[in-house]
Coordinates of C-alpha atoms and ligand atoms in Angstrom, one line a residue:
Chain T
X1 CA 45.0 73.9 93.2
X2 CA 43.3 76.9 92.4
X3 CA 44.7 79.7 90.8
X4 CA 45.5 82.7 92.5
X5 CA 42.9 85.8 92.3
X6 CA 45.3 87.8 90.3
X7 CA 43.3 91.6 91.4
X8 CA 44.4 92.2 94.9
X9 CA 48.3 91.4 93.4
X10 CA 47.5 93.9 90.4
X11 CA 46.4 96.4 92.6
X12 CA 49.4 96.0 95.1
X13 CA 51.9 96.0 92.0
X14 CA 50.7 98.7 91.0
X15 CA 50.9 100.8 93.7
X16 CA 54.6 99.5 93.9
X17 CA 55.4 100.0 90.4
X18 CA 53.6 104.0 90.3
X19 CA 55.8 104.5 93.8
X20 CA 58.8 103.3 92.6
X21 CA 58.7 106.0 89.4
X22 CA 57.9 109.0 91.5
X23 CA 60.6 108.3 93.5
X24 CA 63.0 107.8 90.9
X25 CA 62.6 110.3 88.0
X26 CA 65.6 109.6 86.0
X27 CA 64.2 106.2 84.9
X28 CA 62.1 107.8 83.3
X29 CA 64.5 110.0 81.9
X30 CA 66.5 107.3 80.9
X31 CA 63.5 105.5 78.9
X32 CA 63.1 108.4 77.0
X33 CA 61.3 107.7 73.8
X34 CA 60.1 104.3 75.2
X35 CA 58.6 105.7 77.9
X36 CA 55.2 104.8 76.5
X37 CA 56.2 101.3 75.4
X38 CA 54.1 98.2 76.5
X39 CA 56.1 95.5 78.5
X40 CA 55.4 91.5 79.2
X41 CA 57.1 90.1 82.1
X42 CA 56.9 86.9 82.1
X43 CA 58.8 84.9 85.0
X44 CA 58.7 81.5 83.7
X45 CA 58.2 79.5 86.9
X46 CA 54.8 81.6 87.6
X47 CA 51.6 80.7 86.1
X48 CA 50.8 84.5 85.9
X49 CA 53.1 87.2 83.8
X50 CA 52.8 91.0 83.9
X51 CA 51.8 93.9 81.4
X52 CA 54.1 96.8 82.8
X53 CA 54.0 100.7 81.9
X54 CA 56.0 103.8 82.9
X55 CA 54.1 106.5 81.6
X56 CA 51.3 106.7 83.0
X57 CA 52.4 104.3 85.4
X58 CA 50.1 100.9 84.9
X59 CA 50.5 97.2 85.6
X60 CA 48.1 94.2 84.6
X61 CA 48.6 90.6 85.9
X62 CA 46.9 88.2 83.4
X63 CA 47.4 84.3 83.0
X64 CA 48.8 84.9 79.9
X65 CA 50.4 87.1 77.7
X66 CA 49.0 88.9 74.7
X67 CA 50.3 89.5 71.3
X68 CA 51.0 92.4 70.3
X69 CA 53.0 94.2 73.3
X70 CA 56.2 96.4 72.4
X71 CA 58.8 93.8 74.2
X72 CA 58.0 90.7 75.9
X73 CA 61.0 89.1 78.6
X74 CA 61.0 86.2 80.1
X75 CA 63.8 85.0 82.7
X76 CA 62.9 82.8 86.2
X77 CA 61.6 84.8 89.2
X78 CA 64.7 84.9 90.6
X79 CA 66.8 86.1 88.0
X80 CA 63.8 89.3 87.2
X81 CA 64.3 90.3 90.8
X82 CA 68.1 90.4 90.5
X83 CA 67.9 92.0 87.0
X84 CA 65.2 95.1 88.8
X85 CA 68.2 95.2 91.7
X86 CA 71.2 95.5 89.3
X87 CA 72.3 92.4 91.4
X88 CA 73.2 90.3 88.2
X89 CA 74.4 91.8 84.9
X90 CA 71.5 91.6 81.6
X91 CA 74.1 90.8 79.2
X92 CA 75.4 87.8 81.4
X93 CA 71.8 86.6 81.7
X94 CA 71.5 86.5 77.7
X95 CA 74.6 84.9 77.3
X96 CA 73.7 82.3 79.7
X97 CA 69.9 82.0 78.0
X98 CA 68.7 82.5 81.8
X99 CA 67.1 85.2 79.9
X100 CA 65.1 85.7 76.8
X101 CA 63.5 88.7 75.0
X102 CA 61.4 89.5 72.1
X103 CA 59.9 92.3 70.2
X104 CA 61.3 95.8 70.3
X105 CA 65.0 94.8 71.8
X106 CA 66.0 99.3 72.3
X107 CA 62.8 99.3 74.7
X108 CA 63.6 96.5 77.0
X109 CA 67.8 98.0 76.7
X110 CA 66.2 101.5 77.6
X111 CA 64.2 99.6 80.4
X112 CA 67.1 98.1 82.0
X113 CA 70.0 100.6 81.8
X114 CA 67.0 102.7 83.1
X115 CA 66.6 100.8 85.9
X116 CA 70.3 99.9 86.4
X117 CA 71.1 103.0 87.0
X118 CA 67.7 103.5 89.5
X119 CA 69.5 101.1 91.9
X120 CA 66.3 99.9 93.4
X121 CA 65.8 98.4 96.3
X122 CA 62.9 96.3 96.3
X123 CA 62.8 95.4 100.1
X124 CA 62.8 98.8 101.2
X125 CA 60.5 100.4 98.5
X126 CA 58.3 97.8 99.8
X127 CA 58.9 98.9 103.8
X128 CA 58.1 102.5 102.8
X129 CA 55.1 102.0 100.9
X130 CA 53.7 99.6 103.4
X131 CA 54.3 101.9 106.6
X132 CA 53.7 100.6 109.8
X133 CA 53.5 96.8 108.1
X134 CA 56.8 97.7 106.3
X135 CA 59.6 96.1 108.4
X136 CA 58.0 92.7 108.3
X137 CA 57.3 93.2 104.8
X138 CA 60.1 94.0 104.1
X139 CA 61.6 90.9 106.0
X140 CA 59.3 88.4 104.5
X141 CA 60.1 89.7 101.3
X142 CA 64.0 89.2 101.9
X143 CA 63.6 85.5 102.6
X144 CA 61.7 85.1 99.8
X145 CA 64.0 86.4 97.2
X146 CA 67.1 84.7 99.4
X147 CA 65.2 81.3 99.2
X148 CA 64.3 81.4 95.7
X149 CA 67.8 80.6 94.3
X150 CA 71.6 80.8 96.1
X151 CA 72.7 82.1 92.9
X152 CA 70.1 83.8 90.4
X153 CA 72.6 84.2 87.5
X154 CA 72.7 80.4 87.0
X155 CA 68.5 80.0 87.4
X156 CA 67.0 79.1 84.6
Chain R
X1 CA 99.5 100.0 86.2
X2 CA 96.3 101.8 86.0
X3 CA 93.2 100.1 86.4
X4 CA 90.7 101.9 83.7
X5 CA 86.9 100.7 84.0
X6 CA 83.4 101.2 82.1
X7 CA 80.3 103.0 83.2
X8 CA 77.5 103.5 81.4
X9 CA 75.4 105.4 84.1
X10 CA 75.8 107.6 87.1
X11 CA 75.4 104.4 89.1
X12 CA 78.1 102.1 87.4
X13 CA 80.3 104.9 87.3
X14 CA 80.0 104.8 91.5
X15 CA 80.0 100.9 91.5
X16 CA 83.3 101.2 89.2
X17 CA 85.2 103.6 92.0
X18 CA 84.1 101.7 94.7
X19 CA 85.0 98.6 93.4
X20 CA 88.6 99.8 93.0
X21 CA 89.3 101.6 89.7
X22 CA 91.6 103.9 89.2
X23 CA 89.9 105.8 86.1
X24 CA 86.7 105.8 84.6
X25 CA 85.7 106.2 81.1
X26 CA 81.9 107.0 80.2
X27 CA 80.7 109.5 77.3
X28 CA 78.1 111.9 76.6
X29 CA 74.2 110.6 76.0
X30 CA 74.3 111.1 72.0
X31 CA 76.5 110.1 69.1
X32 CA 79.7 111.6 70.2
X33 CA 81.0 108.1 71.6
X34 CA 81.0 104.6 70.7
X35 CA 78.4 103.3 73.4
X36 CA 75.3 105.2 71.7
X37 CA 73.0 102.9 73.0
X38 CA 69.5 103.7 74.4
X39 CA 69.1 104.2 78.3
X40 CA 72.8 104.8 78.3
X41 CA 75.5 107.4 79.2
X42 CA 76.0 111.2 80.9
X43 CA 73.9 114.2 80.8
X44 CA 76.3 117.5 81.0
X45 CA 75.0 117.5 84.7
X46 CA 75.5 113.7 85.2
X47 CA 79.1 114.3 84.4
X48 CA 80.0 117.0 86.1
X49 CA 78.6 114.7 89.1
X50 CA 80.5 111.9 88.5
X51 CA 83.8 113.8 87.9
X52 CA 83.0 115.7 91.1
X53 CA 82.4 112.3 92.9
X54 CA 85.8 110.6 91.5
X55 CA 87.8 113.2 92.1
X56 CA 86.5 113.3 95.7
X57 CA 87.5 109.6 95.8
X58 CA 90.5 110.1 94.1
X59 CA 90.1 108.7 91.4
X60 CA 90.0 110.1 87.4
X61 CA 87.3 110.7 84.8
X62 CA 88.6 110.1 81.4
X63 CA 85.7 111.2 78.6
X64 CA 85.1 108.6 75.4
X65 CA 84.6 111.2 72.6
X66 CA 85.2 108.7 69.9
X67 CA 83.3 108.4 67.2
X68 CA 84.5 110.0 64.1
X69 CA 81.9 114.0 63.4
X70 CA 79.8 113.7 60.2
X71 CA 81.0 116.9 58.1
X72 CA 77.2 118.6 58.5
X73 CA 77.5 118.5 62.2
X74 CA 80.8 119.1 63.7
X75 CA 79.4 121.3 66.1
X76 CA 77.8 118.7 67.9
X77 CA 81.5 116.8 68.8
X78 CA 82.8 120.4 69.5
X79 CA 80.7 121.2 71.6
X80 CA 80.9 117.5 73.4
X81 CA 85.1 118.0 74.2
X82 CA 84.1 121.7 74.9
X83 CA 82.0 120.2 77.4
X84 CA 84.0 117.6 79.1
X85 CA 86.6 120.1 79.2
X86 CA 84.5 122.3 81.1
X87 CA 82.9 119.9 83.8
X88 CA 86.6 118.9 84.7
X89 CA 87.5 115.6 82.5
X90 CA 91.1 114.5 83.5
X91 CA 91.4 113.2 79.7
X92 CA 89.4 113.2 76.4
X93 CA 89.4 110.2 74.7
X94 CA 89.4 111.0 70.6
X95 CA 89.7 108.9 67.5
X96 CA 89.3 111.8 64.6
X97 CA 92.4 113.6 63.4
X98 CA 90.3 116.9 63.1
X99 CA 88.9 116.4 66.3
X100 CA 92.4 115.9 68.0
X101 CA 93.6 119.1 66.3
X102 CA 90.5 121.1 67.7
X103 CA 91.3 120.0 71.2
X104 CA 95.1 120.8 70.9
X105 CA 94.3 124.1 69.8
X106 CA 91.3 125.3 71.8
X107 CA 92.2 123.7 74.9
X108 CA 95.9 123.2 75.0
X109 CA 96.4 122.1 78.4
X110 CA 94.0 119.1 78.3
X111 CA 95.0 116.0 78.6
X112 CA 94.3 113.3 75.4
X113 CA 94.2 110.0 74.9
X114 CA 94.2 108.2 71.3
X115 CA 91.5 106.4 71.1
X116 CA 91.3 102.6 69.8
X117 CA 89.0 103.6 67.5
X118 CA 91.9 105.3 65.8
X119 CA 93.5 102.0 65.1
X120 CA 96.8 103.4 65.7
X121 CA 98.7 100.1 65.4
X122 CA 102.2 100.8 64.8
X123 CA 104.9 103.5 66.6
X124 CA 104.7 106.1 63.3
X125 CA 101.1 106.4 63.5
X126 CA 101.6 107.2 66.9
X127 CA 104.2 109.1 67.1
X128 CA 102.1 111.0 64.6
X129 CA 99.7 111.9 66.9
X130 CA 101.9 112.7 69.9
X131 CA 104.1 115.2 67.7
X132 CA 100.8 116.9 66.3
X133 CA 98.3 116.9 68.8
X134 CA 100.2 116.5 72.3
X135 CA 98.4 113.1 72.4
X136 CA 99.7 111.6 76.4
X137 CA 98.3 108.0 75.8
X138 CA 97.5 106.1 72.7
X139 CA 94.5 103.2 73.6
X140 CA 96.3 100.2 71.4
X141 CA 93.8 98.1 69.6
X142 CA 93.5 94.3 70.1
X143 CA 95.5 93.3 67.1
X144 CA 98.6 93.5 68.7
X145 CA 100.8 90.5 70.9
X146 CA 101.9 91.1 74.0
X147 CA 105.8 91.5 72.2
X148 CA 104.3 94.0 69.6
X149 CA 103.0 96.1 72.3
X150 CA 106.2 96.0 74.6
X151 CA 108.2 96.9 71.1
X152 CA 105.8 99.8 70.3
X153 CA 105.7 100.9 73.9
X154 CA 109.6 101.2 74.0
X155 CA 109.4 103.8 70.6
X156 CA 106.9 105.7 71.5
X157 CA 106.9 108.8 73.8
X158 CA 103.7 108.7 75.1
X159 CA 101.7 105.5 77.5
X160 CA 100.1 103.0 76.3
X161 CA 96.7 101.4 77.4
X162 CA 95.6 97.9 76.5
X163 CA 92.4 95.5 77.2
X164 CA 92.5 93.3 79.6
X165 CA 88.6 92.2 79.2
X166 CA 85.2 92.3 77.5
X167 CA 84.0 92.1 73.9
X168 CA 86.4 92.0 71.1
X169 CA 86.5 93.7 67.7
X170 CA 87.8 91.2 65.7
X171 CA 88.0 93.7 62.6
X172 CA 90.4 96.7 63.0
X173 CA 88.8 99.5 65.4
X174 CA 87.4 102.1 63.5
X175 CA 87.5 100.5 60.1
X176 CA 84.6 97.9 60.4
X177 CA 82.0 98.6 58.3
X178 CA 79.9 95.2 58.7
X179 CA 77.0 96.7 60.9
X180 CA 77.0 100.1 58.2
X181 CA 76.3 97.2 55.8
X182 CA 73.6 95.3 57.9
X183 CA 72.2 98.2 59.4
X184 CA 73.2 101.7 58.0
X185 CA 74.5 102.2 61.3
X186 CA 78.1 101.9 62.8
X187 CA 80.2 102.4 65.9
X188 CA 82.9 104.4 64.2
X189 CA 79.6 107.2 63.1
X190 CA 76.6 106.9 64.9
X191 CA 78.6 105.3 67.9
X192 CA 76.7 101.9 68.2
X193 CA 77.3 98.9 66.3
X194 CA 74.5 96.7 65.4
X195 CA 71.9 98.7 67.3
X196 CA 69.2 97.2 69.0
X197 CA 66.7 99.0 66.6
X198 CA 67.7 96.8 64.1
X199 CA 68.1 93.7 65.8
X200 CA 65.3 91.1 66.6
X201 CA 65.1 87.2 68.4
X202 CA 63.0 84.8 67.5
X203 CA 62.1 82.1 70.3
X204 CA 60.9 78.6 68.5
X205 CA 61.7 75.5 69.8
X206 CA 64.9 74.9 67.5
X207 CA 66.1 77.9 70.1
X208 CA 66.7 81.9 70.0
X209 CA 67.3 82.7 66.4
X210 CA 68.9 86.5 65.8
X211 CA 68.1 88.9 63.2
X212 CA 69.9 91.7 62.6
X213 CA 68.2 94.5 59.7
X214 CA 67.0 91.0 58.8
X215 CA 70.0 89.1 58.3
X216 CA 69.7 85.8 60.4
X217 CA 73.0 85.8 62.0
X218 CA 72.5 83.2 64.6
X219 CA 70.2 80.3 65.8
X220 CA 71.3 79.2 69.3
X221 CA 70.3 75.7 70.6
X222 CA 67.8 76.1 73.6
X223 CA 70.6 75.7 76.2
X224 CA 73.5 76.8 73.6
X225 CA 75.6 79.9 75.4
X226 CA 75.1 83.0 73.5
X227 CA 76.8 85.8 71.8
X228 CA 76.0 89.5 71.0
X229 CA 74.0 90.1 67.8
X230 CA 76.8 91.3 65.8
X231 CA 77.7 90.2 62.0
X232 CA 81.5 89.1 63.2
X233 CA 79.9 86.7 65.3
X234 CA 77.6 85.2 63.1
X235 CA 77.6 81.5 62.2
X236 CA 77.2 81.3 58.3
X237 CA 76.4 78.7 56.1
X238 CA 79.3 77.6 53.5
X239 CA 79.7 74.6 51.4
X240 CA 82.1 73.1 54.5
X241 CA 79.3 73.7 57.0
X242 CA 77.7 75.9 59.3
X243 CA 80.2 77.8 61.6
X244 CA 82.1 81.0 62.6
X245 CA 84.5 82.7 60.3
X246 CA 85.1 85.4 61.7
X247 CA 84.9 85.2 65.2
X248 CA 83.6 82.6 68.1
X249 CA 81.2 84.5 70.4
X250 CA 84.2 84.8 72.9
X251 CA 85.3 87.9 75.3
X252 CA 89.0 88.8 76.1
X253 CA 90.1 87.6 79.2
X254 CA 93.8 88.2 79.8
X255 CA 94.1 87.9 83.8
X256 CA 97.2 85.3 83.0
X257 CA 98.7 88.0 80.9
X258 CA 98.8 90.7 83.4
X259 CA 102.8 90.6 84.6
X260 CA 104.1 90.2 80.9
X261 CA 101.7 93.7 80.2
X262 CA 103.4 94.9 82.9
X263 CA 107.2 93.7 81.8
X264 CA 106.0 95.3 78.3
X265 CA 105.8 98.6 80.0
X266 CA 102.0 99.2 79.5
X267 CA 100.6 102.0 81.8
X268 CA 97.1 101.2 81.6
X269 CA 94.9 98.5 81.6
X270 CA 91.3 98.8 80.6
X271 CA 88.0 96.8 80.8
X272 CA 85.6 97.1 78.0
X273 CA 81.3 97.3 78.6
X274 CA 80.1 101.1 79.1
X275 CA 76.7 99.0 78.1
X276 CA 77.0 96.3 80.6
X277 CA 75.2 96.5 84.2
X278 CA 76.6 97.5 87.6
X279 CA 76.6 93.5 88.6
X280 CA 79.1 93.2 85.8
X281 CA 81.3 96.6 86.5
X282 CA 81.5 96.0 90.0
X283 CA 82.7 91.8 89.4
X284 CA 85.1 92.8 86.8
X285 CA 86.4 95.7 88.6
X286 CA 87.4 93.6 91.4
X287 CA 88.3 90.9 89.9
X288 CA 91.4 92.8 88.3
X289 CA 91.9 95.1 91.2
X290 CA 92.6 91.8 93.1
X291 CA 94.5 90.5 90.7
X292 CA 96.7 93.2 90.4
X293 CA 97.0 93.3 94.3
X294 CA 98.0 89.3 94.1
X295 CA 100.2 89.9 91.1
X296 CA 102.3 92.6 93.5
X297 CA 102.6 90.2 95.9
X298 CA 103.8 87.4 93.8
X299 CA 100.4 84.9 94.3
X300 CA 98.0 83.2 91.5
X301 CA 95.5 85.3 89.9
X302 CA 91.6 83.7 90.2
X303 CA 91.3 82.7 86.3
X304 CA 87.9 81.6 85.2
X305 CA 85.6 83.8 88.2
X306 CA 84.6 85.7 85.1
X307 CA 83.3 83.4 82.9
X308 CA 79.6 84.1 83.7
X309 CA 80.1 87.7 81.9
X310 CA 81.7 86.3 79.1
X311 CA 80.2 86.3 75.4
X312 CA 79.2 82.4 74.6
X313 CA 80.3 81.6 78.1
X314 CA 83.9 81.2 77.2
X315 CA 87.4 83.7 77.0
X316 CA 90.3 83.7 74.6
X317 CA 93.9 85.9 75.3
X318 CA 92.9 87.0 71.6
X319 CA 96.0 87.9 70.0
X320 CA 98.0 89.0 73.1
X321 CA 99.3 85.0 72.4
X322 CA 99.2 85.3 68.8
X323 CA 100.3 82.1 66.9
X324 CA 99.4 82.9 63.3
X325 CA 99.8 85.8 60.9
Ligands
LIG401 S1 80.8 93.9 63.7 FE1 82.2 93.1 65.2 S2 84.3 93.8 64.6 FE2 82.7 95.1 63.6 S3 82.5 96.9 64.9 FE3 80.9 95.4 65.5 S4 81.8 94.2 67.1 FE4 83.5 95.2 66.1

C-alpha cells in the first residue's frame, strides 16, 4: 500500500488548527507560558503523527517523530479525538495507560486544561471552515469518529 | 446533603451545575489555592462569570483560598478573599489562622468554610475556629471513620463536609511535606503538590517509568494501571521487596457509605479533582447526584461505574471503614 501524500492533510490541518485558535482565544490564554512550546501527536494506530503549535499557529505531518520536541503524546486515534472534545477525562486515560506522554509534562497539562475548557467541537469547526461542503463534512466526519471505537476511554 | 463538586475551568464549572451539583468549589489562577496547576483555574472575570451563572442556576460558588500566605506576600491571599468576596462567593474556603482572622474582620458577614487543609481533626480544634473566626463549616480530612465523624459532628456547632471521591492524601492535609522534599514545592505553599515541572515519564519497554525532581517513584508494567506521580504513591525498594508503603495508587470511593454519612449528620458531601477534565466532572457529578436520588428513595446505589476515573483503576472507603489504628 502506498503511503499517504501527507501535504494536502498538512495543509488542511492546518487551516483547522489556525481556525480553531482564532475562534477560541482563551486557549491560548490558558497555555500561557507554553504557548510557544513544540507538540508530537502521535496516534499510535496511524503511520503518520503530528508536530502542533499555537503561537504562531503551525502544524507538520511527518512519518515520524523527531527528537527534540517540548512534549511528545501518544494515545489511539480515538482516544486523541475524545481527549480534543473533553469527551473522556486525561487523568483517566493515564491511569488506564490508553495514554502516554513524554517531555515537558506542565506543556501538554497547559495544553489540555487549555483545551478542556475550549469545549471544541470538532464536527462543526469542520462544517464552518468547509462552507458550502460543511454539512457533509461534517457528517462524514461524525461516522468516522463514531466507528472508530464504541468506547474511546478503553482504546488502546 | 449537599452535593459539592470540582471545577477547574469556566467550562467544568458549567458541566458540574448541569450535571446536578449543588455547590461548586474552584480557586483563583495563582498560588492562593491548592490546585496551582498550569492551564488551570479562575481569572477575577472568569469568576465573577461563573458565580453569575450558578447563582442563575441556583446553585452556589464556594471559593478554595487554601493554601497557607508566605510572610513576604500576604497581600497576594488578601487581595484573593478580597476578591472572591467581591465577585459574589457564597463561601471562602481557608486553611491559615491569619487568613481566617482577616476575613472575620474585614468582611464579617461572609460566609467560611475550614478548609481540609487545616487538618482540623478533632471537635476542640474546631470549635476553635468557629468561636474565633465565625467559621459555618469545617471540610473534615480523610483520617476520620465514619463514627468519628458522626461523634465530632454531634460537638461541634458548625456543618461538616466530608469526601465522597477522588484522590486521597494519605498524610495529614496540610502537614505533608514529601513533595517540598522532592521538589521544593508543596500543596500547603505553592498550592500544587508534585508539580508537573518537576515530574518526567520515561517510556522503555519494561513500561512508563516516573521521575519526580529525579526521584524514580514508579515503573509501571506496559498494561499495569497507573497512579499520579506523587511520593505517597511510590513503590520503593526495601529489603522485603518492592512495594507501596505508604499508599496503593487508589482513589476514595464511598458511594456504599453514603446513608451512614447521612445518619452521622454530615451536611456536605464533596468530590475532589479541580485538575481533572469535564468528562470526569460531569460522570462523577452524576453519578452521586443519582445516587443520592436512589438513596432517598430506598434503591441500590451503581458501585463500580466509576472505576475508569479511579487512580490505579481501583477504590478503597479509605478510613471511613477503618480497621486499624
Ligand atoms: S505527597 Fe501524597 S499525601 Fe502528600 S500532599 Fe501529595 S498527595 Fe497528599
Amino acid at each position: 500500500m502506498r503511503p499517504l501524500p501527507l501535504l494536502p492533510l498538512q495543509l488542511v490541518l492546518g487551516g483547522f488548527l489556525a481556525r480553531i485558535l482564532k475562534r477560541n482565544p482563551g486557549l491560548l490564554d490558558r497555555l500561557g507560558d507554553h504557548r510557544r512550546a513544540r507538540f508530537g501527536i502521535r496516534p499510535v494506530d496511524l503511520p503518520f503523527a503530528f508536530i502542533v503549535e499555537a503561537a504562531p499557529p503551525r502544524l507538520s505531518a511527518v512519518r515520524e517523530l523527531p527528537p527534540g520536541l517540548d512534549a511528545y503524546v501518544s494515545a489511539s486515534l480515538a482516544n486523541l479525538l475524545a481527549l480534543v472534545e473533553g469527551r473522556v477525562d486525561g487523568d483517566a486515560l493515564m491511569f488506564s495507560r490508553a495514554l502516554t506522554i513524554e517531555g515537558d509534562i506542565e506543556a501538554v497539562l497547559a495544553l489540555r486544561n487549555a483545551i478542556d475548557d475550549a469545549q471544541l467541537d470538532l464536527a462543526a469547526e469542520l462544517a464552518l471552515l468547509l462552507g458550502p461542503l460543511g454539512e457533509p463534512a461534517r457528517r462524514s466526519f461524525e461516522l468516522v469518529r463514531d466507528s472508530l471505537a464504541g468506547s474511546p476511554q478503553k482504546a488502546r | 446533603m449537599e452535593l459539592i463538586c470540582p471545577a477547574g475551568t469556566p467550562a467544568a464549572l458549567r458541566s458540574a451545575i448541569d450535571a446536578g451539583a449543588d455547590a461548586v468549589y474552584c480557586g483563583f489562577n495563582d498560588e492562593t489555592n491548592a490546585r496551582n496547576f498550569p492551564g488551570l483555574n479562575f481569572s477575577r472575570d472568569e469568576l465573577r462569570k461563573g458565580i453569575a451563572f450558578a447563582h442563575s442556576r441556583g446553585a452556589r460558588i464556594l471559593v478554595a483560598i487554601n493554601t497557607f500566605p508566605r510572610a513576604s506576600s500576604v497581600a497576594l491571599w488578601q487581595r484573593a478573599v478580597d476578591d472572591a468576596v467581591d465577585a459574589g462567593a457564597d463561601a471562602l474556603i481557608v486553611a491559615d489562622i491569619g487568613l481566617m482572622d482577616y476575613v472575620a474582620r474585614r468582611h464579617p458577614g461572609q460566609r467560611l468554610h475550614v478548609s481540609v487543609q487545616a487538618a482540623a481533626a478533632d471537635p476542640d480544634a474546631i470549635a476553635f475556629y468557629v468561636e474565633t473566626f465565625g467559621a459555618r463549616r469545617v471540610v473534615l480530612p480523610r483520617v476520620l471513620s465514619v463514627s468519628e465523624i458522626a461523634q465530632i459532628t454531634r460537638e461541634v456547632s458548625c456543618e461538616t463536609e466530608v469526601f465522597v471521591f477522588g484522590g486521597l492524601c494519605v498524610m495529614a492535609e496540610g502537614r505533608c511535606s514529601l513533595s517540598s522534599y522532592a521538589t521544593g514545592k508543596s500543596p500547603n505553599m505553592q498550592g500544587v503538590c508534585s508539580p508537573a515541572s518537576h515530574v518526567a515519564y520515561e517510556e522503555t519497554a519494561q513500561g512508563t517509568t516516573s521521575r519526580l525532581g529525579g526521584f524514580t517513584i514508579n515503573r509501571f508494567a506496559p498494561q499495569e494501571a497507573a497512579g499520579y506521580p506523587t511520593l505517597c504513591k511510590g513503590r520503593f525498594s526495601t529489603e522485603h521487596g518492592d512495594g507501596y508503603i505508604f499508599e496503593d495508587p487508589v482513589s476514595l470511593d464511598a458511594t456504599t457509605l453514603l446513608a451512614g454519612l447521612r445518619t452521622a449528620g454530615v451536611a456536605a458531601l464533596k468530590i475532589e479533582g479541580r485538575q481533572r477534565g469535564r468528562a470526569y466532572i460531569e460522570s462523577v457529578v452524576r453519578h452521586f447526584r443519582r445516587a443520592l436520588d436512589t438513596m432517598e428513595d430506598g434503591s441500590e446505589a451503581d458501585v463500580g461505574s466509576l472505576k475508569p476515573f479511579t487512580e490505579g483503576q481501583a477504590s478503597t472507603v479509605g478510613a471511613y471503614r477503618k480497621t486499624w489504628r
